[in-house]
Amino acid sequence: MSDTQTRLGRAPIGSFVALGDSFTEGLGDETSEGALVGWADRFADRLAHRSPVPLRYANLAIRGKVIEEIITEQVPRAIELAPDLVSLCAGGNDILRLGSSVDRITDRFEEAVVELSGAAKTVLVFTGFDPRGTPVLRHLRGKIATYTAHIHAIAERHGCAVVDLWSMTSIQHPQAWSEDRLHLSSEGHRQVALRAAEVLGLAPTAPATPTTPVRDASAAAVRRGPARQTERLEDLRWAKEHFLPWLGQHLLGKNPHETLEPKRPELLPL
């Protein structure tokens, strides 16, 4: 058991604040009425049932946010709330931008961690996903791996708990991802919530869901014939319907008519 797990085992978590972008807001994990759930809501629900004290929970994450926006808009609010536990997942939208510097992104990430560590008892951070099965994004695999290594180093220096998304085999299959291949599905968010609970010593180690692995880019590259042609056509359809609109939105900015607010801006009982 890690030092973080031991510490949390002695001190019940009475308050939890989640910071970040679409991943923490819960895109890809919607109810039948269209409300967003996501790993943070699922984790908070599990935490509330396991904690001997009532849980208060706030989720300040907003889709599309880059690390500078998270630091200037969300981190100060989290410091005001002074929770027992704060989660920080940031930098993913920055890394996908042309010309972005991983060193610059992680320098700002570490500054945020230092500030949050002074207000919260425990800081939970997340690495990047392994994009090897995603067209286009798999070409950024080296950059995301470097980012992941930096996150581990930051966590080591400041005593953070880490959810290593890169190594999670339970999300390395198509069922863990929504149709756009950019956001987790309900199953993917469920797996991350379970992993976060495990990292914090709140759940036993759960085996990965036995499913078909995500296509490996290197294996797909050597395929020939109709199967490979079908994959290419599917990848082109995905790029046209999902990736290019998403990329354009990020490069040109958000829809000016779209008002985005945190779904749980206050630290309230779950």
mmCIF file of C-alpha atoms in Angstrom:
data_model
loop_
_atom_site.group_PDB
_atom_site.id
_atom_site.type_symbol
_atom_site.label_atom_id
_atom_site.label_comp_id
_atom_site.label_asym_id
_atom_site.label_seq_id
_atom_site.Cartn_x
_atom_site.Cartn_y
_atom_site.Cartn_z
ATOM 1 C CA MET A 1 0.000 0.000 0.000
ATOM 2 C CA SER A 2 1.325 3.470 -0.943
ATOM 3 C CA ASP A 3 1.907 6.345 1.507
ATOM 4 C CA THR A 4 -1.077 8.112 -0.044
ATOM 5 C CA GLN A 5 -3.318 5.088 0.476
ATOM 6 C CA THR A 6 -2.157 4.746 4.085
ATOM 7 C CA ARG A 7 -2.776 8.433 4.794
ATOM 8 C CA LEU A 8 -6.258 8.340 3.277
ATOM 9 C CA GLY A 9 -7.064 5.161 5.132
ATOM 10 C CA ARG A 10 -6.611 7.083 8.404
ATOM 11 C CA ALA A 11 -8.311 10.322 7.345
ATOM 12 C CA PRO A 12 -11.842 10.138 5.899
ATOM 13 C CA ILE A 13 -12.499 12.297 2.840
ATOM 14 C CA GLY A 14 -15.286 14.760 3.554
ATOM 15 C CA SER A 15 -14.907 16.993 0.507
ATOM 16 C CA PHE A 16 -13.795 16.488 -3.103
ATOM 17 C CA VAL A 17 -13.252 19.053 -5.879
ATOM 18 C CA ALA A 18 -12.588 17.964 -9.484
ATOM 19 C CA LEU A 19 -10.745 20.240 -11.942
ATOM 20 C CA GLY A 20 -10.144 19.853 -15.660
ATOM 21 C CA ASP A 21 -11.681 19.684 -19.118
ATOM 22 C CA SER A 22 -14.147 17.411 -20.961
ATOM 23 C CA PHE A 23 -12.612 14.272 -19.469
ATOM 24 C CA THR A 24 -13.538 15.335 -15.937
ATOM 25 C CA GLU A 25 -16.757 17.071 -16.967
ATOM 26 C CA GLY A 26 -17.889 13.666 -18.230
ATOM 27 C CA LEU A 27 -18.337 13.953 -22.000
ATOM 28 C CA GLY A 28 -19.174 10.587 -23.521
ATOM 29 C CA ASP A 29 -20.988 9.417 -20.382
ATOM 30 C CA GLU A 30 -24.520 10.824 -20.649
ATOM 31 C CA THR A 31 -27.785 9.754 -19.078
ATOM 32 C CA SER A 32 -30.893 9.113 -21.195
ATOM 33 C CA GLU A 33 -31.928 12.704 -20.404
ATOM 34 C CA GLY A 34 -28.606 14.052 -21.695
ATOM 35 C CA ALA A 35 -27.027 14.897 -18.337
ATOM 36 C CA LEU A 36 -23.289 14.309 -18.047
ATOM 37 C CA VAL A 37 -21.989 11.790 -15.524
ATOM 38 C CA GLY A 38 -18.299 10.950 -15.975
ATOM 39 C CA TRP A 39 -15.597 9.333 -13.908
ATOM 40 C CA ALA A 40 -15.570 12.108 -11.254
ATOM 41 C CA ASP A 41 -19.293 11.778 -10.509
ATOM 42 C CA ARG A 42 -18.969 8.002 -10.407
ATOM 43 C CA PHE A 43 -15.935 8.215 -8.133
ATOM 44 C CA ALA A 44 -17.684 10.718 -5.839
ATOM 45 C CA ASP A 45 -20.669 8.393 -5.556
ATOM 46 C CA ARG A 46 -18.394 5.484 -4.613
ATOM 47 C CA LEU A 47 -16.523 7.704 -2.166
ATOM 48 C CA ALA A 48 -19.767 8.850 -0.530
ATOM 49 C CA HIS A 49 -20.827 5.264 0.073
ATOM 50 C CA ARG A 50 -17.429 4.300 1.501
ATOM 51 C CA SER A 51 -16.749 7.362 3.665
ATOM 52 C CA PRO A 52 -17.796 7.392 7.343
ATOM 53 C CA VAL A 53 -18.491 11.142 7.013
ATOM 54 C CA PRO A 54 -20.910 12.980 4.659
ATOM 55 C CA LEU A 55 -19.286 13.923 1.359
ATOM 56 C CA ARG A 56 -19.432 17.359 -0.264
ATOM 57 C CA TYR A 57 -18.521 17.433 -3.949
ATOM 58 C CA ALA A 58 -17.844 20.120 -6.575
ATOM 59 C CA ASN A 59 -16.932 19.635 -10.243
ATOM 60 C CA LEU A 60 -15.455 22.751 -11.865
ATOM 61 C CA ALA A 61 -14.324 21.059 -15.107
ATOM 62 C CA ILE A 62 -15.420 22.525 -18.449
ATOM 63 C CA ARG A 63 -14.890 21.011 -21.896
ATOM 64 C CA GLY A 64 -12.231 22.511 -24.139
ATOM 65 C CA LYS A 65 -10.278 24.193 -21.365
ATOM 66 C CA VAL A 66 -6.510 24.480 -21.799
ATOM 67 C CA ILE A 67 -4.150 24.415 -18.862
ATOM 68 C CA GLU A 68 -3.843 28.200 -18.575
ATOM 69 C CA GLU A 69 -7.623 28.532 -18.294
ATOM 70 C CA ILE A 70 -7.809 25.757 -15.714
ATOM 71 C CA ILE A 71 -5.099 27.437 -13.653
ATOM 72 C CA THR A 72 -6.615 30.922 -13.795
ATOM 73 C CA GLU A 73 -10.300 29.972 -13.521
ATOM 74 C CA GLN A 74 -10.526 26.718 -11.568
ATOM 75 C CA VAL A 75 -7.462 26.450 -9.336
ATOM 76 C CA PRO A 76 -8.180 29.658 -7.329
ATOM 77 C CA ARG A 77 -11.748 28.497 -6.697
ATOM 78 C CA ALA A 78 -10.523 25.089 -5.547
ATOM 79 C CA ILE A 79 -8.092 26.790 -3.165
ATOM 80 C CA GLU A 80 -10.974 28.825 -1.715
ATOM 81 C CA LEU A 81 -12.970 25.642 -1.144
ATOM 82 C CA ALA A 82 -9.984 23.943 0.577
ATOM 83 C CA PRO A 83 -11.195 20.351 0.052
ATOM 84 C CA ASP A 84 -9.779 17.206 1.555
ATOM 85 C CA LEU A 85 -9.213 15.866 -1.969
ATOM 86 C CA VAL A 86 -8.731 17.698 -5.275
ATOM 87 C CA SER A 87 -8.221 16.066 -8.668
ATOM 88 C CA LEU A 88 -6.351 17.742 -11.514
ATOM 89 C CA CYS A 89 -6.324 16.560 -15.110
ATOM 90 C CA ALA A 90 -5.051 19.260 -17.469
ATOM 91 C CA GLY A 91 -2.845 19.711 -20.513
ATOM 92 C CA GLY A 92 -4.466 17.292 -22.930
ATOM 93 C CA ASN A 93 -5.999 20.018 -25.088
ATOM 94 C CA ASP A 94 -2.673 21.875 -25.074
ATOM 95 C CA ILE A 95 -0.666 18.861 -26.207
ATOM 96 C CA LEU A 96 -2.892 18.400 -29.256
ATOM 97 C CA ARG A 97 -2.130 21.914 -30.485
ATOM 98 C CA LEU A 98 0.557 22.381 -33.107
ATOM 99 C CA GLY A 99 3.818 23.741 -31.728
ATOM 100 C CA SER A 100 2.891 23.245 -28.081
ATOM 101 C CA SER A 101 5.715 22.597 -25.637
ATOM 102 C CA VAL A 102 5.369 19.647 -23.255
ATOM 103 C CA ASP A 103 7.946 21.243 -20.948
ATOM 104 C CA ARG A 104 5.939 24.468 -20.768
ATOM 105 C CA ILE A 105 2.686 22.593 -20.175
ATOM 106 C CA THR A 106 4.103 20.494 -17.355
ATOM 107 C CA ASP A 107 5.882 23.480 -15.769
ATOM 108 C CA ARG A 108 2.484 25.162 -15.424
ATOM 109 C CA PHE A 109 0.954 21.877 -14.259
ATOM 110 C CA GLU A 110 3.527 21.644 -11.475
ATOM 111 C CA GLU A 111 2.855 25.232 -10.413
ATOM 112 C CA ALA A 112 -0.832 24.335 -10.080
ATOM 113 C CA VAL A 113 0.015 21.237 -8.053
ATOM 114 C CA VAL A 114 2.120 23.295 -5.642
ATOM 115 C CA GLU A 115 -0.746 25.758 -5.118
ATOM 116 C CA LEU A 116 -3.344 23.030 -4.675
ATOM 117 C CA SER A 117 -1.136 21.078 -2.268
ATOM 118 C CA GLY A 118 -1.212 24.040 0.082
ATOM 119 C CA ALA A 119 -5.018 23.967 0.240
ATOM 120 C CA ALA A 120 -5.997 20.309 -0.097
ATOM 121 C CA LYS A 121 -4.901 17.342 1.969
ATOM 122 C CA THR A 122 -4.464 15.163 -1.126
ATOM 123 C CA VAL A 123 -3.957 15.987 -4.811
ATOM 124 C CA LEU A 124 -4.904 13.355 -7.390
ATOM 125 C CA VAL A 125 -3.376 13.761 -10.874
ATOM 126 C CA PHE A 126 -3.793 11.942 -14.187
ATOM 127 C CA THR A 127 -1.366 11.006 -16.949
ATOM 128 C CA GLY A 128 -2.189 11.062 -20.650
ATOM 129 C CA PHE A 129 -3.962 8.277 -22.544
ATOM 130 C CA ASP A 130 -2.051 5.995 -24.897
ATOM 131 C CA PRO A 131 -3.428 6.950 -28.366
ATOM 132 C CA ARG A 132 -1.933 4.032 -30.278
ATOM 133 C CA GLY A 133 -5.328 2.856 -31.564
ATOM 134 C CA THR A 134 -6.591 6.268 -32.696
ATOM 135 C CA PRO A 135 -5.954 7.526 -36.244
ATOM 136 C CA VAL A 136 -4.001 10.809 -36.469
ATOM 137 C CA LEU A 137 -3.602 11.091 -32.696
ATOM 138 C CA ARG A 138 -1.318 8.060 -32.595
ATOM 139 C CA HIS A 139 1.320 10.221 -34.303
ATOM 140 C CA LEU A 140 1.456 12.247 -31.065
ATOM 141 C CA ARG A 141 2.197 9.147 -29.008
ATOM 142 C CA GLY A 142 5.787 10.158 -28.228
ATOM 143 C CA LYS A 143 4.711 13.618 -27.102
ATOM 144 C CA ILE A 144 1.995 12.206 -24.849
ATOM 145 C CA ALA A 145 4.428 9.640 -23.426
ATOM 146 C CA THR A 146 6.806 12.473 -22.504
ATOM 147 C CA TYR A 147 3.936 14.333 -20.832
ATOM 148 C CA THR A 148 3.042 11.166 -18.896
ATOM 149 C CA ALA A 149 6.625 10.803 -17.651
ATOM 150 C CA HIS A 150 6.580 14.421 -16.463
ATOM 151 C CA ILE A 151 3.325 13.870 -14.556
ATOM 152 C CA HIS A 152 4.839 10.894 -12.722
ATOM 153 C CA ALA A 153 7.892 12.992 -11.795
ATOM 154 C CA ILE A 154 5.722 15.865 -10.535
ATOM 155 C CA ALA A 155 3.624 13.466 -8.467
ATOM 156 C CA GLU A 156 6.772 11.964 -6.955
ATOM 157 C CA ARG A 157 8.164 15.364 -6.015
ATOM 158 C CA HIS A 158 4.968 16.604 -4.375
ATOM 159 C CA GLY A 159 3.435 13.446 -2.937
ATOM 160 C CA CYS A 160 0.436 13.284 -5.285
ATOM 161 C CA ALA A 161 -1.634 10.218 -6.018
ATOM 162 C CA VAL A 162 -1.526 9.240 -9.706
ATOM 163 C CA VAL A 163 -4.042 7.586 -12.004
ATOM 164 C CA ASP A 164 -1.877 6.245 -14.831
ATOM 165 C CA LEU A 165 -4.303 6.297 -17.765
ATOM 166 C CA TRP A 166 -1.502 5.310 -20.148
ATOM 167 C CA SER A 167 -1.093 1.863 -18.585
ATOM 168 C CA MET A 168 -4.786 1.059 -17.991
ATOM 169 C CA THR A 169 -5.510 -2.072 -20.025
ATOM 170 C CA SER A 170 -9.209 -1.822 -19.127
ATOM 171 C CA ILE A 171 -9.579 1.233 -21.379
ATOM 172 C CA GLN A 172 -7.521 -0.152 -24.258
ATOM 173 C CA HIS A 173 -10.508 -1.488 -26.160
ATOM 174 C CA PRO A 174 -13.250 0.040 -28.354
ATOM 175 C CA GLN A 175 -16.026 -0.402 -25.772
ATOM 176 C CA ALA A 176 -14.250 2.043 -23.471
ATOM 177 C CA TRP A 177 -14.563 4.862 -26.003
ATOM 178 C CA SER A 178 -17.498 6.790 -27.434
ATOM 179 C CA GLU A 179 -18.115 6.932 -31.174
ATOM 180 C CA ASP A 180 -15.950 10.026 -31.596
ATOM 181 C CA ARG A 181 -12.869 8.118 -30.240
ATOM 182 C CA LEU A 182 -11.942 11.330 -28.414
ATOM 183 C CA HIS A 183 -13.915 10.823 -25.210
ATOM 184 C CA LEU A 184 -14.474 7.820 -22.999
ATOM 185 C CA SER A 185 -17.765 5.945 -23.086
ATOM 186 C CA SER A 186 -19.802 5.224 -19.960
ATOM 187 C CA GLU A 187 -17.805 2.007 -19.551
ATOM 188 C CA GLY A 188 -14.531 3.872 -19.911
ATOM 189 C CA HIS A 189 -15.527 6.434 -17.286
ATOM 190 C CA ARG A 190 -16.606 3.607 -14.986
ATOM 191 C CA GLN A 191 -13.208 1.967 -15.311
ATOM 192 C CA VAL A 192 -11.395 5.233 -14.527
ATOM 193 C CA ALA A 193 -13.575 5.794 -11.453
ATOM 194 C CA LEU A 194 -12.701 2.307 -10.225
ATOM 195 C CA ARG A 195 -9.018 2.929 -10.860
ATOM 196 C CA ALA A 196 -9.101 6.262 -8.989
ATOM 197 C CA ALA A 197 -10.743 4.532 -6.039
ATOM 198 C CA GLU A 198 -8.093 1.823 -6.110
ATOM 199 C CA VAL A 199 -5.250 4.364 -6.237
ATOM 200 C CA LEU A 200 -6.650 6.072 -3.144
ATOM 201 C CA GLY A 201 -7.029 2.819 -1.266
ATOM 202 C CA LEU A 202 -10.824 2.858 -1.451
ATOM 203 C CA ALA A 203 -11.359 -0.331 -3.421
ATOM 204 C CA PRO A 204 -9.685 -3.691 -3.993
ATOM 205 C CA THR A 205 -7.786 -4.234 -7.196
ATOM 206 C CA ALA A 206 -10.322 -5.049 -9.907
ATOM 207 C CA PRO A 207 -9.385 -7.128 -12.950
ATOM 208 C CA ALA A 208 -9.659 -5.466 -16.335
ATOM 209 C CA THR A 209 -12.824 -6.138 -18.271
ATOM 210 C CA PRO A 210 -12.070 -8.974 -20.728
ATOM 211 C CA THR A 211 -12.688 -7.397 -24.112
ATOM 212 C CA THR A 212 -11.131 -7.150 -27.547
ATOM 213 C CA PRO A 213 -8.073 -4.859 -27.435
ATOM 214 C CA VAL A 214 -7.888 -1.634 -29.398
ATOM 215 C CA ARG A 215 -6.369 -2.070 -32.831
ATOM 216 C CA ASP A 216 -2.623 -1.746 -32.671
ATOM 217 C CA ALA A 217 -1.385 0.790 -35.207
ATOM 218 C CA SER A 218 1.723 -1.216 -36.118
ATOM 219 C CA ALA A 219 -0.305 -4.378 -36.730
ATOM 220 C CA ALA A 220 -2.874 -2.518 -38.787
ATOM 221 C CA ALA A 221 -0.154 -1.006 -40.924
ATOM 222 C CA VAL A 222 0.936 -4.359 -42.319
ATOM 223 C CA ARG A 223 -2.540 -5.618 -43.187
ATOM 224 C CA ARG A 224 -3.484 -6.009 -46.838
ATOM 225 C CA GLY A 225 -6.640 -6.588 -48.815
ATOM 226 C CA PRO A 226 -10.303 -5.774 -48.149
ATOM 227 C CA ALA A 227 -10.002 -5.696 -44.353
ATOM 228 C CA ARG A 228 -7.315 -3.019 -44.436
ATOM 229 C CA GLN A 229 -9.260 -1.040 -47.035
ATOM 230 C CA THR A 230 -12.365 -1.147 -44.828
ATOM 231 C CA GLU A 231 -10.338 0.135 -41.870
ATOM 232 C CA ARG A 232 -8.993 3.012 -43.931
ATOM 233 C CA LEU A 233 -12.463 4.006 -45.080
ATOM 234 C CA GLU A 234 -13.711 3.849 -41.491
ATOM 235 C CA ASP A 235 -10.802 6.016 -40.341
ATOM 236 C CA LEU A 236 -11.551 8.562 -43.065
ATOM 237 C CA ARG A 237 -15.216 8.645 -42.052
ATOM 238 C CA TRP A 238 -14.205 9.184 -38.431
ATOM 239 C CA ALA A 239 -11.828 11.994 -39.379
ATOM 240 C CA LYS A 240 -14.506 13.760 -41.422
ATOM 241 C CA GLU A 241 -17.372 13.349 -38.968
ATOM 242 C CA HIS A 242 -15.569 13.705 -35.645
ATOM 243 C CA PHE A 243 -11.896 14.667 -35.681
ATOM 244 C CA LEU A 244 -11.876 17.560 -38.170
ATOM 245 C CA PRO A 245 -14.909 19.344 -36.595
ATOM 246 C CA TRP A 246 -13.351 18.872 -33.166
ATOM 247 C CA LEU A 247 -9.977 20.157 -34.407
ATOM 248 C CA GLY A 248 -11.584 23.157 -36.058
ATOM 249 C CA GLN A 249 -13.393 24.045 -32.862
ATOM 250 C CA HIS A 250 -10.151 23.931 -30.901
ATOM 251 C CA LEU A 251 -8.177 25.947 -33.456
ATOM 252 C CA LEU A 252 -10.841 28.597 -34.059
ATOM 253 C CA GLY A 253 -12.203 28.832 -30.537
ATOM 254 C CA LYS A 254 -15.455 27.864 -28.895
ATOM 255 C CA ASN A 255 -18.876 28.666 -30.270
ATOM 256 C CA PRO A 256 -19.564 32.267 -29.121
ATOM 257 C CA HIS A 257 -23.222 31.377 -28.561
ATOM 258 C CA GLU A 258 -22.343 28.507 -26.256
ATOM 259 C CA THR A 259 -22.304 29.361 -22.561
ATOM 260 C CA LEU A 260 -20.305 26.886 -20.552
ATOM 261 C CA GLU A 261 -20.507 26.724 -16.782
ATOM 262 C CA PRO A 262 -19.331 24.078 -14.294
ATOM 263 C CA LYS A 263 -21.993 21.460 -13.634
ATOM 264 C CA ARG A 264 -21.326 21.487 -9.848
ATOM 265 C CA PRO A 265 -19.757 24.881 -9.037
ATOM 266 C CA GLU A 266 -20.388 24.674 -5.298
ATOM 267 C CA LEU A 267 -19.079 22.252 -2.709
ATOM 268 C CA LEU A 268 -22.418 20.669 -1.783
ATOM 269 C CA PRO A 269 -23.549 17.345 -0.304
ATOM 270 C CA LEU A 270 -23.716 14.627 -2.947
#
